[in-house]
């Protein structure tokens, strides 16, 4: 998954992020001030920022070390733990289904400096942002929360052995020292109209992790260093509880986790992306992200992967994939999002029609994008998540 601010224009983004730190804390839900992050993507890089140059760049393949790489990489500007999935009640009820998203972003405001205990220091350069959302299919409502906090005083952070990523009472916690899964995923927030909204889920890996791109090295443009280290768990079994207001539901389902870190990713002529994470009923999983130029044309650094039921992978270059929007939805913010798609891969016999669980799953917080649960039909049935970034009114 490509993050909403993964650009080489970090010096220009930095004042905005610093201002967010000043007005936010992890326990509050202040009124958001919108950031048009796509303008940050298109602004030329400031070349005189020495602090920016001190971050490491993703320049080529590396040997991953697990479980250490499930943890933090503070020598890089940003990283994220991105989990999306579908839930259904137990016992099953065809009328009820939910999508969920919880994301932990670590954003470095400056390169790390030696300190006795960086997780407790108020001067920590590390900032964390969290996104938590429930897509209620029956009631067609997208319940969304955003939190932002410094790492200082233990309000947010990452620890190893076992892996633990947290932002206040939002947490991804491994249950064993030597591996990420099984893990417990928890989040609790309060909606003004509904009251408490929470999840407490156990995640179990049903397939091996997938190293995306070239052995986990995922290039996003021709510029050296515009890349990320990227791996995924494309099929996670899920069980636990979902609370919306006064109703507590016992649920089960399936989830997907994307994991990336980098210091820069996109060139100024790349405007946005369309990201598909699809789980098919025949046991296969499909990931494809289409990077877009300002003209709307696909960038040749777009990339995908098909994961078989046994976990084996097939890399998918963009010329193998025919991706066409079928219909658009105009959001209350005036943005036309392509929400229904036809995706075909003739060499694999896949002809997939993708539609949203419901239309209005637009994020309307500090960052504006569309991220929501989708349903798959056509030659194969399934479900998944779609992210649309860089679209404007």
XYZ file of C-alpha atoms in Angstrom:
393
model
C 0.000 0.000 0.000
C 1.362 3.434 -0.977
C 0.958 6.017 1.811
C -0.823 9.298 1.316
C 2.291 11.420 1.746
C 4.986 9.168 0.256
C 6.726 11.843 -1.775
C 10.231 13.214 -2.238
C 8.966 16.689 -1.322
C 9.203 16.103 2.419
C 10.739 19.509 3.303
C 7.556 21.188 2.046
C 5.313 18.737 3.895
C 7.222 19.108 7.145
C 5.689 22.434 8.315
C 2.208 20.987 7.862
C 3.084 17.928 9.891
C 4.653 20.044 12.625
C 1.492 22.115 12.835
C -0.537 18.934 13.198
C 1.619 17.872 16.122
C 0.897 21.184 17.811
C -2.886 20.876 17.572
C -3.442 17.157 18.088
C -2.965 14.494 20.717
C -3.674 10.802 20.714
C -6.707 10.924 23.008
C -8.589 13.753 21.271
C -10.689 13.952 18.122
C -10.219 17.581 17.012
C -11.840 19.012 13.905
C -9.556 18.121 10.998
C -7.906 20.648 8.705
C -7.675 19.095 5.247
C -4.289 18.565 3.576
C -4.107 18.263 -0.199
C -1.244 15.814 -0.213
C -1.294 15.478 -3.997
C 0.057 19.042 -4.246
C 2.943 17.911 -2.076
C 3.578 15.091 -4.548
C 3.798 17.532 -7.441
C 6.028 20.201 -5.857
C 9.710 20.139 -6.904
C 12.090 18.801 -4.304
C 13.951 21.267 -2.109
C 17.594 20.338 -2.633
C 19.132 22.359 0.201
C 17.572 20.487 3.107
C 20.456 18.712 4.839
C 18.211 16.972 7.381
C 16.237 15.425 4.544
C 19.412 14.058 2.959
C 20.349 12.271 6.186
C 17.556 9.699 5.844
C 18.374 6.382 4.232
C 17.076 5.726 0.719
C 15.672 2.494 -0.656
C 18.191 1.787 -3.407
C 17.882 -1.926 -4.088
C 16.995 -5.367 -2.744
C 18.045 -6.295 0.774
C 17.967 -9.345 3.001
C 14.936 -9.109 5.279
C 15.376 -10.091 8.908
C 12.334 -11.372 10.760
C 10.910 -10.760 13.268
C 13.045 -7.579 13.462
C 11.664 -6.125 10.222
C 8.131 -6.269 11.598
C 9.331 -3.472 13.891
C 10.381 0.119 13.263
C 12.992 1.503 10.833
C 13.631 5.031 12.130
C 16.478 5.713 9.679
C 13.772 6.001 6.991
C 11.276 8.847 6.882
C 8.082 6.846 7.074
C 6.551 3.419 7.369
C 3.177 1.867 7.905
C 1.327 -1.219 9.082
C -1.850 -1.341 6.972
C -4.622 -3.828 7.742
C -7.942 -4.115 5.908
C -10.544 -6.850 5.964
C -14.110 -8.116 5.906
C -16.171 -9.360 8.849
C -19.416 -11.262 9.185
C -21.402 -12.132 12.313
C -21.359 -15.540 13.976
C -23.651 -17.300 13.370
C -23.640 -16.022 9.764
C -26.257 -13.511 8.620
C -26.230 -12.633 4.920
C -27.713 -9.225 5.663
C -24.840 -8.127 7.873
C -21.278 -7.571 6.760
C -18.619 -5.043 7.623
C -15.327 -3.874 6.239
C -12.614 -2.601 8.550
C -9.386 -0.656 8.196
C -6.761 0.150 10.793
C -3.471 1.751 9.858
C -0.464 2.818 11.877
C 1.841 5.353 10.205
C 5.230 6.333 11.617
C 6.492 9.653 10.277
C 9.982 10.949 11.080
C 10.206 14.720 11.392
C 14.000 14.516 11.531
C 16.662 11.790 11.422
C 17.079 9.957 14.739
C 19.677 11.090 17.269
C 21.140 9.030 20.117
C 19.136 9.283 23.332
C 18.881 7.176 26.456
C 15.234 6.300 25.986
C 13.749 7.676 22.743
C 10.289 6.208 23.384
C 9.905 8.364 26.509
C 11.488 11.576 25.261
C 9.137 14.441 24.391
C 11.779 15.536 21.887
C 11.417 12.350 19.858
C 11.339 13.133 16.120
C 8.919 10.262 15.553
C 5.240 10.996 14.988
C 2.468 8.416 14.643
C -0.826 8.748 12.817
C -3.604 6.162 12.973
C -6.670 5.592 10.797
C -9.491 3.349 12.029
C -12.697 2.789 10.058
C -15.691 0.482 9.960
C -17.717 0.129 6.744
C -21.226 -0.949 7.767
C -22.663 -2.599 4.678
C -26.260 -2.934 5.873
C -26.600 0.689 7.003
C -24.217 2.050 4.337
C -22.213 4.173 6.727
C -18.479 4.686 6.951
C -17.440 5.291 10.557
C -13.956 6.805 10.629
C -11.467 8.009 13.214
C -8.030 9.579 12.991
C -5.404 10.020 15.700
C -2.057 11.719 15.766
C 0.626 11.716 18.453
C 4.292 12.138 19.142
C 6.109 9.015 20.219
C 7.097 10.808 23.448
C 6.014 9.588 26.884
C 4.973 6.235 25.482
C 1.824 7.599 23.798
C 2.732 5.764 20.604
C 5.529 3.552 19.401
C 6.870 0.207 18.250
C 8.632 -2.480 20.263
C 10.125 -5.877 19.439
C 10.122 -9.352 20.997
C 7.184 -9.507 20.672
C 6.266 -6.981 17.989
C 3.929 -4.326 19.333
C 2.711 -1.270 17.406
C 0.464 1.139 19.310
C -1.117 4.550 19.274
C -2.875 5.146 22.588
C -5.406 2.279 22.842
C -5.060 1.230 19.192
C -2.662 -1.698 19.046
C -1.275 -4.502 16.909
C 0.381 -6.952 19.301
C 2.120 -10.208 18.367
C 1.476 -13.103 20.721
C 4.923 -14.700 20.270
C 8.442 -13.269 20.345
C 9.675 -14.841 17.106
C 6.813 -14.110 14.686
C 4.155 -11.507 13.996
C 1.159 -13.840 13.829
C -0.935 -14.800 15.662
C -1.539 -11.208 16.735
C -4.210 -9.235 18.542
C -5.624 -6.131 16.868
C -7.550 -3.719 19.096
C -8.991 -0.239 18.635
C -11.480 1.755 20.681
C -12.953 5.132 19.722
C -16.120 7.148 20.314
C -18.444 8.417 17.621
C -20.546 11.447 18.557
C -23.754 9.911 17.213
C -23.195 6.189 17.795
C -21.158 6.071 20.994
C -18.355 3.501 21.413
C -16.924 1.823 18.313
C -14.306 -0.885 18.816
C -12.695 -4.018 17.483
C -10.796 -6.761 19.273
C -9.631 -9.310 16.751
C -7.196 -12.210 16.619
C -5.296 -12.459 13.318
C -3.814 -15.739 12.059
C -1.641 -16.010 8.937
C -3.189 -18.449 6.450
C -0.468 -17.942 3.822
C 3.235 -17.100 3.963
C 4.227 -13.456 3.676
C 4.816 -12.139 0.155
C 7.856 -10.008 -0.700
C 6.469 -7.518 -3.208
C 8.338 -6.295 -6.274
C 11.893 -7.550 -6.605
C 12.393 -9.606 -3.417
C 10.665 -6.881 -1.407
C 12.219 -3.948 -3.286
C 9.305 -2.018 -4.802
C 10.278 0.754 -7.233
C 7.717 3.521 -7.713
C 9.503 5.661 -10.333
C 12.647 5.874 -12.459
C 14.333 8.231 -9.984
C 16.875 6.308 -7.855
C 15.640 5.970 -4.287
C 11.958 6.468 -5.131
C 11.033 3.049 -3.805
C 9.974 1.171 -0.703
C 10.643 -2.091 1.060
C 7.292 -3.815 0.835
C 5.841 -7.117 1.997
C 2.310 -8.378 2.556
C 0.258 -11.002 4.308
C -2.490 -11.417 1.741
C -4.764 -13.764 3.691
C -5.267 -13.551 7.450
C -7.964 -15.408 9.340
C -9.888 -13.130 11.697
C -12.064 -13.797 14.755
C -13.199 -11.627 17.636
C -15.616 -8.863 18.588
C -16.920 -5.746 16.875
C -18.822 -3.077 18.804
C -20.913 -0.316 17.249
C -22.780 1.696 19.835
C -24.606 -0.572 22.246
C -24.400 -3.594 19.946
C -21.598 -6.123 20.401
C -21.084 -8.618 17.572
C -19.071 -11.839 17.560
C -17.410 -11.872 14.153
C -15.071 -13.787 11.880
C -13.611 -13.057 8.495
C -10.491 -12.442 6.473
C -7.931 -9.627 6.384
C -4.924 -8.380 4.439
C -1.811 -6.643 5.806
C 0.563 -4.420 3.845
C 3.875 -3.384 5.347
C 6.188 -0.747 3.831
C 8.937 1.707 4.703
C 10.797 4.276 2.628
C 12.132 7.831 2.531
C 10.734 8.900 -0.854
C 8.539 7.333 -3.482
C 6.814 9.374 -6.159
C 8.026 11.759 -8.849
C 6.378 15.145 -9.368
C 4.612 13.988 -12.553
C 2.889 11.098 -10.757
C -0.472 12.320 -9.483
C -1.928 9.356 -7.615
C -2.725 5.663 -7.621
C -5.451 3.021 -7.664
C -4.672 0.090 -5.337
C -6.562 -3.214 -5.386
C -6.238 -5.970 -2.760
C -8.609 -8.789 -3.706
C -9.221 -12.169 -2.071
C -10.925 -14.621 -4.436
C -13.145 -17.483 -3.299
C -10.934 -20.013 -5.108
C -8.162 -19.209 -2.611
C -6.115 -16.844 -4.787
C -5.242 -13.268 -3.842
C -4.566 -10.420 -6.254
C -2.733 -7.155 -5.554
C -2.317 -4.482 -8.177
C -1.468 -0.811 -7.870
C -1.757 1.467 -10.868
C 0.357 4.599 -10.542
C -1.131 7.485 -12.526
C 0.375 10.432 -14.340
C -1.447 13.770 -14.237
C -2.800 12.857 -17.684
C -4.513 9.814 -16.171
C -2.293 7.346 -18.006
C -0.758 4.466 -16.100
C 2.889 4.679 -15.106
C 5.090 1.743 -16.244
C 6.187 1.281 -12.612
C 2.701 0.041 -11.760
C 2.905 -3.478 -10.414
C 0.934 -6.484 -9.210
C 1.151 -10.009 -7.875
C -1.122 -13.052 -7.890
C -0.800 -15.305 -4.846
C -1.975 -18.885 -5.352
C -3.895 -20.830 -2.724
C -0.653 -22.554 -1.696
C 1.176 -19.218 -1.328
C 3.244 -19.334 -4.520
C 3.417 -16.019 -6.378
C 3.267 -14.742 -9.955
C 4.498 -11.207 -10.623
C 2.206 -9.124 -12.832
C 3.589 -6.341 -15.005
C 1.102 -3.632 -16.053
C 0.987 -4.720 -19.704
C -0.607 -8.016 -18.609
C -3.532 -6.267 -16.925
C -6.474 -4.541 -18.548
C -8.033 -2.162 -16.008
C -11.034 -0.037 -16.958
C -13.327 2.118 -14.787
C -17.008 1.367 -15.359
C -18.807 4.050 -13.359
C -18.039 7.050 -11.179
C -19.470 8.438 -7.938
C -19.398 12.123 -7.065
C -18.611 12.614 -3.396
C -19.987 15.423 -1.197
C -16.524 17.005 -1.555
C -16.997 17.286 -5.318
C -14.555 14.532 -6.312
C -15.499 11.997 -8.993
C -14.139 8.638 -7.886
C -14.100 5.611 -10.240
C -15.742 3.067 -7.939
C -16.723 0.282 -10.326
C -13.983 -1.390 -12.336
C -13.393 -4.205 -14.764
C -10.015 -5.905 -14.294
C -8.957 -8.654 -16.648
C -5.796 -10.727 -16.996
C -6.329 -12.769 -20.193
C -3.262 -14.953 -19.679
C -4.721 -16.147 -16.362
C -8.369 -16.341 -17.388
C -9.415 -13.651 -14.904
C -12.270 -11.259 -15.752
C -13.244 -9.465 -12.584
C -15.974 -6.892 -11.956
C -15.277 -4.849 -8.842
C -17.876 -2.705 -7.068
C -17.946 -1.021 -3.654
C -19.863 -2.444 -0.722
C -21.448 1.028 -0.829
C -20.320 4.273 -2.413
C -19.535 6.677 0.401
C -16.352 5.288 1.931
C -14.393 8.491 1.378
C -11.930 9.576 4.064
C -12.778 13.124 5.103
C -10.145 13.775 7.745
C -6.826 15.624 7.417
C -6.087 13.578 4.302
C -8.644 13.137 1.527
C -8.859 9.805 -0.307
C -11.261 6.924 -0.912
C -10.603 3.633 0.866
C -13.285 1.013 1.152
C -14.579 -2.528 1.047
C -15.370 -3.955 -2.391
C -17.130 -7.029 -3.781
C -15.798 -9.059 -6.735
C -17.858 -10.909 -9.367
C -17.345 -12.033 -12.963
C -15.250 -15.088 -13.781
C -14.437 -15.390 -10.064
C -16.130 -14.185 -6.902
C -14.429 -12.562 -3.959
C -14.008 -9.420 -1.867
C -11.302 -6.999 -0.986
C -10.296 -3.379 -0.533
C -9.741 -0.523 -2.958
C -7.784 2.696 -2.386
C -8.071 5.699 -4.706
C -5.678 8.582 -4.163
C -4.883 11.792 -6.022
C -8.363 12.534 -7.392
C -9.469 16.174 -7.203
C -12.725 18.124 -7.570
